[in-house]
Amino acid sequence: MNRNLRNAIPAVYAALILLGFLISTTAGIAVVIVGGVLISVIYNATRGGRAADATPRRTRRQRNRR
């Protein structure tokens, strides 16, 4: 679900920006600013970092080799 959401966000955002500028310049600028903040929140919420239920993309580096 997270991957589908992250892949769909840019297309939806671009469509909303276009629609906002078709309405008026002020609405378009508001969509760009508010949408950018909301998209950053969504991307951080769905990033799959080191939360308890998420797994890292790669294993941690072994630093104590001899």
CSV table of N, CA and C in Angstrom, one decimal:
chain,number,residue,atom,x,y,z
A,1,MET,N,0.8,-1.2,0.0
A,1,MET,CA,0.0,0.0,0.0
A,1,MET,C,0.9,1.3,0.0
A,2,ASN,N,1.9,1.3,0.8
A,2,ASN,CA,2.8,2.4,0.9
A,2,ASN,C,3.4,2.7,-0.5
A,3,ARG,N,3.9,1.7,-1.2
A,3,ARG,CA,4.5,1.9,-2.4
A,3,ARG,C,3.6,2.4,-3.5
A,4,ASN,N,2.3,1.9,-3.5
A,4,ASN,CA,1.3,2.4,-4.4
A,4,ASN,C,1.0,3.9,-4.1
A,5,LEU,N,0.9,4.2,-2.8
A,5,LEU,CA,0.6,5.6,-2.4
A,5,LEU,C,1.7,6.5,-2.8
A,6,ARG,N,3.0,6.1,-2.6
A,6,ARG,CA,4.1,7.0,-2.9
A,6,ARG,C,4.3,7.1,-4.4
A,7,ASN,N,3.9,6.1,-5.2
A,7,ASN,CA,3.9,6.2,-6.7
A,7,ASN,C,2.8,7.1,-7.2
A,8,ALA,N,1.7,7.2,-6.6
A,8,ALA,CA,0.5,7.9,-7.1
A,8,ALA,C,0.6,9.4,-6.7
A,9,ILE,N,1.3,9.7,-5.6
A,9,ILE,CA,1.3,11.1,-5.1
A,9,ILE,C,1.8,12.1,-6.2
A,10,PRO,N,2.9,11.9,-6.9
A,10,PRO,CA,3.3,13.0,-7.8
A,10,PRO,C,2.3,13.3,-8.9
A,11,ALA,N,1.7,12.2,-9.4
A,11,ALA,CA,0.7,12.5,-10.5
A,11,ALA,C,-0.5,13.2,-10.0
A,12,VAL,N,-1.0,12.9,-8.8
A,12,VAL,CA,-2.1,13.6,-8.2
A,12,VAL,C,-1.8,15.0,-7.9
A,13,TYR,N,-0.6,15.2,-7.4
A,13,TYR,CA,-0.1,16.6,-7.1
A,13,TYR,C,0.0,17.4,-8.3
A,14,ALA,N,0.5,16.9,-9.4
A,14,ALA,CA,0.6,17.6,-10.6
A,14,ALA,C,-0.8,18.0,-11.2
A,15,ALA,N,-1.7,17.1,-11.1
A,15,ALA,CA,-3.1,17.4,-11.5
A,15,ALA,C,-3.7,18.5,-10.7
A,16,LEU,N,-3.5,18.4,-9.4
A,16,LEU,CA,-4.0,19.5,-8.5
A,16,LEU,C,-3.4,20.8,-8.8
A,17,ILE,N,-2.1,20.8,-9.1
A,17,ILE,CA,-1.5,22.1,-9.4
A,17,ILE,C,-2.1,22.7,-10.7
A,18,LEU,N,-2.2,21.8,-11.7
A,18,LEU,CA,-2.8,22.3,-12.9
A,18,LEU,C,-4.2,22.8,-12.7
A,19,LEU,N,-5.0,22.1,-12.0
A,19,LEU,CA,-6.4,22.5,-11.7
A,19,LEU,C,-6.4,23.8,-10.9
A,20,GLY,N,-5.5,23.9,-9.9
A,20,GLY,CA,-5.4,25.2,-9.2
A,20,GLY,C,-5.1,26.4,-10.0
A,21,PHE,N,-4.1,26.2,-10.9
A,21,PHE,CA,-3.8,27.4,-11.8
A,21,PHE,C,-4.8,27.6,-12.9
A,22,LEU,N,-5.6,26.6,-13.2
A,22,LEU,CA,-6.8,26.9,-14.1
A,22,LEU,C,-7.8,27.7,-13.4
A,23,ILE,N,-8.0,27.5,-12.1
A,23,ILE,CA,-9.0,28.3,-11.4
A,23,ILE,C,-8.5,29.7,-11.3
A,24,SER,N,-7.3,29.9,-10.7
A,24,SER,CA,-6.7,31.3,-10.6
A,24,SER,C,-5.3,31.1,-10.2
A,25,THR,N,-4.5,32.2,-10.4
A,25,THR,CA,-3.1,32.2,-10.0
A,25,THR,C,-3.0,32.0,-8.5
A,26,THR,N,-3.8,32.7,-7.7
A,26,THR,CA,-3.7,32.6,-6.3
A,26,THR,C,-4.0,31.2,-5.8
A,27,ALA,N,-5.0,30.6,-6.4
A,27,ALA,CA,-5.4,29.2,-6.0
A,27,ALA,C,-4.2,28.2,-6.3
A,28,GLY,N,-3.6,28.5,-7.5
A,28,GLY,CA,-2.5,27.6,-7.9
A,28,GLY,C,-1.3,27.8,-7.0
A,29,ILE,N,-1.0,29.0,-6.6
A,29,ILE,CA,0.1,29.2,-5.6
A,29,ILE,C,-0.2,28.5,-4.3
A,30,ALA,N,-1.4,28.7,-3.8
A,30,ALA,CA,-1.8,28.0,-2.6
A,30,ALA,C,-1.7,26.5,-2.6
A,31,VAL,N,-2.1,25.9,-3.8
A,31,VAL,CA,-2.0,24.5,-3.9
A,31,VAL,C,-0.5,24.1,-3.9
A,32,VAL,N,0.3,24.8,-4.5
A,32,VAL,CA,1.7,24.5,-4.6
A,32,VAL,C,2.3,24.5,-3.1
A,33,ILE,N,2.0,25.5,-2.4
A,33,ILE,CA,2.6,25.7,-1.0
A,33,ILE,C,2.0,24.6,-0.1
A,34,VAL,N,0.7,24.6,0.0
A,34,VAL,CA,0.0,23.7,1.0
A,34,VAL,C,0.3,22.2,0.5
A,35,GLY,N,0.2,22.0,-0.8
A,35,GLY,CA,0.4,20.6,-1.3
A,35,GLY,C,1.8,20.1,-1.0
A,36,GLY,N,2.8,21.0,-1.2
A,36,GLY,CA,4.2,20.6,-0.9
A,36,GLY,C,4.4,20.2,0.5
A,37,VAL,N,3.8,21.0,1.4
A,37,VAL,CA,3.9,20.6,2.9
A,37,VAL,C,3.2,19.3,3.2
A,38,LEU,N,2.0,19.1,2.6
A,38,LEU,CA,1.3,17.8,2.9
A,38,LEU,C,2.0,16.6,2.2
A,39,ILE,N,2.6,16.8,1.1
A,39,ILE,CA,3.3,15.7,0.4
A,39,ILE,C,4.5,15.3,1.2
A,40,SER,N,5.2,16.3,1.8
A,40,SER,CA,6.4,16.0,2.6
A,40,SER,C,6.0,15.2,3.8
A,41,VAL,N,4.9,15.6,4.4
A,41,VAL,CA,4.4,14.8,5.6
A,41,VAL,C,4.0,13.4,5.2
A,42,ILE,N,3.4,13.2,4.0
A,42,ILE,CA,3.0,11.9,3.6
A,42,ILE,C,4.2,11.0,3.2
A,43,TYR,N,5.2,11.6,2.6
A,43,TYR,CA,6.4,10.9,2.2
A,43,TYR,C,7.2,10.5,3.5
A,44,ASN,N,7.2,11.3,4.5
A,44,ASN,CA,7.9,10.9,5.7
A,44,ASN,C,7.1,9.9,6.5
A,45,ALA,N,5.8,9.9,6.4
A,45,ALA,CA,5.0,8.9,7.1
A,45,ALA,C,5.1,7.6,6.4
A,46,THR,N,5.3,7.5,5.1
A,46,THR,CA,5.3,6.3,4.4
A,46,THR,C,6.7,5.9,4.0
A,47,ARG,N,7.8,6.4,4.6
A,47,ARG,CA,9.1,6.2,4.1
A,47,ARG,C,9.6,4.8,4.5
A,48,GLY,N,9.1,4.1,5.5
A,48,GLY,CA,9.6,2.8,5.8
A,48,GLY,C,11.0,2.8,6.4
A,49,GLY,N,11.2,3.8,7.3
A,49,GLY,CA,12.5,3.9,7.9
A,49,GLY,C,12.7,2.8,9.0
A,50,ARG,N,13.4,3.2,10.1
A,50,ARG,CA,13.7,2.2,11.1
A,50,ARG,C,12.6,2.1,12.2
A,51,ALA,N,11.3,2.1,11.7
A,51,ALA,CA,10.2,1.9,12.7
A,51,ALA,C,10.2,0.5,13.1
A,52,ALA,N,9.4,0.2,14.1
A,52,ALA,CA,9.4,-1.1,14.7
A,52,ALA,C,9.0,-2.2,13.7
A,53,ASP,N,8.0,-1.9,12.9
A,53,ASP,CA,7.5,-2.9,12.0
A,53,ASP,C,8.1,-2.8,10.6
A,54,ALA,N,9.0,-1.9,10.3
A,54,ALA,CA,9.7,-1.8,9.0
A,54,ALA,C,11.0,-2.4,9.0
A,55,THR,N,11.5,-2.9,7.9
A,55,THR,CA,12.8,-3.5,7.7
A,55,THR,C,13.6,-2.5,6.9
A,56,PRO,N,14.9,-2.4,7.2
A,56,PRO,CA,15.8,-1.5,6.4
A,56,PRO,C,16.0,-2.1,5.0
A,57,ARG,N,16.3,-1.2,4.1
A,57,ARG,CA,16.5,-1.7,2.7
A,57,ARG,C,17.8,-2.5,2.5
A,58,ARG,N,18.8,-2.2,3.3
A,58,ARG,CA,20.0,-3.0,3.2
A,58,ARG,C,20.4,-3.3,4.7
A,59,THR,N,21.3,-4.3,4.8
A,59,THR,CA,21.8,-4.6,6.1
A,59,THR,C,22.8,-3.6,6.6
A,60,ARG,N,22.9,-3.5,7.9
A,60,ARG,CA,23.9,-2.5,8.5
A,60,ARG,C,25.3,-3.0,8.2
A,61,ARG,N,26.1,-2.0,8.1
A,61,ARG,CA,27.5,-2.3,7.7
A,61,ARG,C,28.3,-2.9,8.9
A,62,GLN,N,29.1,-3.9,8.6
A,62,GLN,CA,29.9,-4.5,9.6
A,62,GLN,C,31.1,-3.7,9.8
A,63,ARG,N,31.3,-3.1,11.0
A,63,ARG,CA,32.5,-2.2,11.2
A,63,ARG,C,33.6,-2.8,12.0
A,64,ASN,N,33.3,-4.0,12.7
A,64,ASN,CA,34.3,-4.5,13.6
A,64,ASN,C,35.0,-5.7,13.0
A,65,ARG,N,35.5,-5.6,11.8
A,65,ARG,CA,36.2,-6.7,11.1
A,65,ARG,C,37.7,-6.6,11.5
A,66,ARG,N,38.4,-7.7,11.5
A,66,ARG,CA,39.8,-7.7,11.8
A,66,ARG,C,40.6,-8.5,10.8
